[in-house]
Amino acid sequence: MVQNNTWLNALTHLILILGIVFVAFPVYIAIIASTRGSFDFLQGLVPLLPGTEAIENYSRILNAGVSTSGAPPLGLMMTNSLVMALSIALGKIFISILSAFAIVYFRFPFRTLAFWMIFITLMLPVEVRIMPTFKVVADLGLLNSYAGLTIPLIASATATFLFRQFFLTVPEELMEAARIDGAGPMKFFRDILLPLSRTNIAALFVILFIYGWNQYLWPLLVTTDSSYYTVVMGIKRMADVADSEPQWNLVMAAVVLAMLPPIVVVIGMQKLFVKGLVESEK
Amino acid sequence: MQTKRAIFPNKFLPYALLAPQLAITFVFFFWPAAQAVKQSFYKEDPFGLSSRFVGLANYTKLFQEPDYLNSIGRTAVFAISTTGLALILALIFAVAVDRLIRSRNAYTTLLLWPYAVAPAVAGILWWFMFNPTVGILPYMLDVVGYDWNHRLNQTDAMILIVLAASWKQISYNFIFFLAGLQAIPKSLKEAAAIDGAGPVKSFFTIILPLLSPTSFFLLVVNIVSALFDTFAIIDATTAGGPAQGTNVLVYKVYQDGFIGLNLGSSAAQSVILMAVVILLTVIQFRYIERRVQY
Amino acid sequence: MSSIVLKDVRKVYAGNVEAVKGVSIDIADGEFIVLVGPSGCGKSTLLRMIAGLEEISSGEVSIGDRVVNRVDPANRDIAMVFQNYALYPHMSVYNNLAYGLKNRGMAKAEIDRRVKEAARILEIGDYLDRKPRALSGGQRQRVAMGRAIVREPAAFLFDEPLSNLDAKLRVQMRVEIKKLQKDLGTTSVYVTHDQLEAMTLADRLVVLNGGSIEQIGAPIDVYDKPASTFVASFIGSPAMNLIDAKADASGLAAAKGEGLSGANAYGREAYVVGVRPEHLKVLRGEAAAPADAALTLRMKVKVLEPVGAESYLYGELPNGGASLVVRVESHETFAIGEMVTLHAPAKDVHFFDAQSGRRIEG
Ligand SMILES: Nc1ncnc2c1ncn2[C@@H]1O[C@H](COP(=O)(O)OP(=O)(O)O)[C@@H](O)[C@H]1O
Ligand SMILES: [Mg+2]
């Protein structure tokens, strides 16, 4: 369409630049803070230009951590976060694709019930039923373990629902052709459905990886042993020091490192991620 | 509910396929939920030594408790402000990006990454910016004569968490609005232009109505997110304070349960929240199914 | 290769939709049968019951001498070509053809031989490494055919395989399918809603209407002697003129409007009288119909539609009677509102029961 409205175009760019400043500013401040020495905060204002202690701060936080907070070095916490994010993402994809397959390609008694049992948990985050879930995990002896960190978060409906939606769009005839070609259900699943789901799996992986990495309350509760701390919850321990200002330069270095992996994943896989996100909710 | 018209005839396989998810759902969703329901009818002493059945007392007490009613109010203020702010800003950005062609992808990338930031981290970022001693924003506010202190002032604390939550939510809404805008056939916009509608008029008469399914969807998602994802933001920043000023419902469940050890009340609050979520889920699903059908 | 026998086959879908109402057909070994009928008449359902993709509610389907009601589609020794081709999008053309053979544990060398052979026959040898998405519609159609023939099955089942092609390609593929089927001699059941496709392909036609068989027969027999008004209007294009007529000892008259006359061939009081547009002769002005005319119609001209080789003249009986169409020479011209006389000899006039619509024969 021909649009020759210079004013409107200028306004458009202005709005977007303001928007970007709004979203980027907090992170800019954090990055700046993470490059300064701890004395730079004593005059009572965050500096606005980078300092010289970036390497010092980052290597210290990665290898040693913040001594006063009882949190381990960030390197360990990042590893824990990675384990948690990967287990949750892969685990969810695995159990979800199987149950979506069952729901779409079979008819059996209690099918609708099974679907609703899964679906009802779609938006029921762990925060709401935190006490009793915590108790179940404690009773099962899963506190301070990777199993306890991940398994309770593995069942959620989002992934099942995405796969269901996707399977419904796969032409009926594909499965019929495969049946005539002599493929049983699991063979059809492996040879046809799984390869066709590749894009969806990748997109979902991005979303679920972020979900797993960003968990906060759950690791806070199920880990008391600091060797299982994850980075997002660990930062809070660092920032939460009694009776004194936190060591802002180190806390912000940790914040930057905690944001980095999921942001890299999102930007690196932007197309897939946007597609997966939008389709999972359609 | 939909299936394929032809299906595999196996009798037991589907149950085996569903087993892992149903097992986990049962152990970590339904069992705890049932426990919460049960617990909500009992009064337990804080050390878990004895408990007795009290019927609906936990519920009735809740609604007489000024703290709980206050928390409902705070939650409403928080949810409405966050949802409103995040939806409107995201819509403005999406419409702006949709107008552009060459720079569309660059702007999209620059606007969508906050999706990846953990709510707790988002909270800490804003908390740092608003920190009364070293933060940049209180310094600037001081220049215009406003004495910012979210540690003492409830309104300041609420503004802090609303900003942090909206900041985090905008990218998600932006992605959906942009996808919705791009799904509108170009011919419709062209037809409107030929019919003499200017950009503003065509936005309100063509674009906005066609976006209403997306907007409705986002409204529900934003409310749910405001109700629950807030937990991390609040715990990482205000911890519900000052003086209950930001103690929203989901945070109160945790506070009363884990910190106050008032298990019966916490369970009753859980049950109420679960009911709200399930209701929202069903509404959302009805709506999604309707759209998927054709 | 083998015969297919359907015995009183029924299909009732959930919600008591009876899609197929007791259909019996004997299909001979090597025969090309076309199931034809309007959309929703149950053609696909019937075909899918033969394939084993749809449960048979009652009745019996046999392929060869074996009742296959409870046999899995994979074990019925049939191959199917779908309207949307249903090619596996992530597999190369080669693997699309080979997949069914691999699943049956066939030796690699034999698979290769068969795939190459099918590719040669269908002239798709150059595309064996491509993915379906990199093929044109016509090429995809060939791959779908190839997937059926590599299997060397007892029967081919086709569900509207040409509907997604453009008109020109459709004609070309139609000819090829017919030739291929004759060469291979494989029993085939072919579903289409296109009567022309049905006429040109079939050894025998099965005309379906609302889940029941209206008529089975060779295409020319069905054209010459349609068993009902439904068949009469479905087979042939433009459709046969069907006019409600009343009759007495003195002859026929239009039930609505006027201008119809003819002999009361079966001594009844009412008929539906049928005559094809290509069988009517046109007289202009006040010329009288010849003595041997069994049916004479007066028509008020409304539209002339030239299609090139010929033209069709549309109009109606005077005073609000039935609509009529007649084939005329391509360069003849008519004025709107002109009155013409149409007539046909006895052999071209069809009589149907006024109530049931069934054909009446002496
Ligand atoms: N899975 C189904 N459930 C219920 N009714 C169906 C189903 N499939 C087809 N039908 C109905 O059965 C009738 C015949 O369908 P079909 O065999 O597909 O017709 P055709 O192929 O002749 O167009 C239609 O009225 C259709 O609506
Ligand atoms: Mg059909």
PDB file of C-alpha atoms and ligand atoms in Angstrom, chain B residues 5, chain C residues 13-14 17 19 38-46 54 159-160 191, ligand 1:
ATOM      1  CA  ARG B   5     -11.958 -39.683  11.556  1.00  0.00           C
TER       2      ARG B   5
ATOM      3  CA  TYR C  13     -21.866 -42.996  11.847  1.00  0.00           C
ATOM      4  CA  ALA C  14     -22.107 -41.824  15.412  1.00  0.00           C
ATOM      5  CA  VAL C  17     -26.078 -40.752  10.317  1.00  0.00           C
ATOM      6  CA  ALA C  19     -24.045 -42.755   5.185  1.00  0.00           C
ATOM      7  CA  PRO C  38     -22.991 -35.856  -5.749  1.00  0.00           C
ATOM      8  CA  SER C  39     -20.952 -34.720  -2.786  1.00  0.00           C
ATOM      9  CA  GLY C  40     -22.029 -36.378   0.461  1.00  0.00           C
ATOM     10  CA  CYS C  41     -23.691 -39.400  -1.153  1.00  0.00           C
ATOM     11  CA  GLY C  42     -21.370 -41.834   0.639  1.00  0.00           C
ATOM     12  CA  LYS C  43     -18.808 -42.627  -2.067  1.00  0.00           C
ATOM     13  CA  SER C  44     -15.776 -42.049   0.101  1.00  0.00           C
ATOM     14  CA  THR C  45     -17.325 -43.882   2.997  1.00  0.00           C
ATOM     15  CA  LEU C  46     -17.918 -46.917   0.827  1.00  0.00           C
ATOM     16  CA  GLU C  54     -13.749 -47.252   8.271  1.00  0.00           C
ATOM     17  CA  ASP C 159     -10.677 -41.271  -3.963  1.00  0.00           C
ATOM     18  CA  GLU C 160     -11.113 -38.319  -6.326  1.00  0.00           C
ATOM     19  CA  VAL C 191     -14.551 -42.454  -6.676  1.00  0.00           C
TER      20      VAL C 191
HETATM   21  N1  LIG D   1     -16.765 -39.379  10.400  1.00  0.00           N
HETATM   22  C1  LIG D   1     -18.039 -39.071  10.094  1.00  0.00           C
HETATM   23  N2  LIG D   1     -18.962 -38.924  11.061  1.00  0.00           N
HETATM   24  C2  LIG D   1     -20.243 -38.633  10.766  1.00  0.00           C
HETATM   25  N3  LIG D   1     -20.724 -38.479   9.529  1.00  0.00           N
HETATM   26  C3  LIG D   1     -19.859 -38.603   8.505  1.00  0.00           C
HETATM   27  C4  LIG D   1     -18.480 -38.906   8.733  1.00  0.00           C
HETATM   28  N4  LIG D   1     -17.862 -38.991   7.534  1.00  0.00           N
HETATM   29  C5  LIG D   1     -18.813 -38.748   6.607  1.00  0.00           C
HETATM   30  N5  LIG D   1     -20.008 -38.521   7.193  1.00  0.00           N
HETATM   31  C6  LIG D   1     -21.271 -38.247   6.493  1.00  0.00           C
HETATM   32  O1  LIG D   1     -21.552 -39.333   5.665  1.00  0.00           O
HETATM   33  C7  LIG D   1     -22.050 -38.868   4.425  1.00  0.00           C
HETATM   34  C8  LIG D   1     -21.228 -39.420   3.287  1.00  0.00           C
HETATM   35  O2  LIG D   1     -19.943 -38.876   3.338  1.00  0.00           O
HETATM   36  P1  LIG D   1     -18.832 -39.203   2.246  1.00  0.00           P
HETATM   37  O3  LIG D   1     -18.738 -40.676   2.115  1.00  0.00           O
HETATM   38  O4  LIG D   1     -17.598 -38.496   2.635  1.00  0.00           O
HETATM   39  O5  LIG D   1     -19.456 -38.557   0.951  1.00  0.00           O
HETATM   40  P2  LIG D   1     -18.823 -38.323  -0.486  1.00  0.00           P
HETATM   41  O6  LIG D   1     -17.438 -38.891  -0.493  1.00  0.00           O
HETATM   42  O7  LIG D   1     -19.761 -39.035  -1.394  1.00  0.00           O
HETATM   43  O8  LIG D   1     -18.845 -36.861  -0.720  1.00  0.00           O
HETATM   44  C9  LIG D   1     -22.056 -37.364   4.481  1.00  0.00           C
HETATM   45  O9  LIG D   1     -23.357 -36.953   4.766  1.00  0.00           O
HETATM   46  C10 LIG D   1     -21.128 -37.048   5.595  1.00  0.00           C
HETATM   47  O10 LIG D   1     -21.532 -35.878   6.245  1.00  0.00           O
END
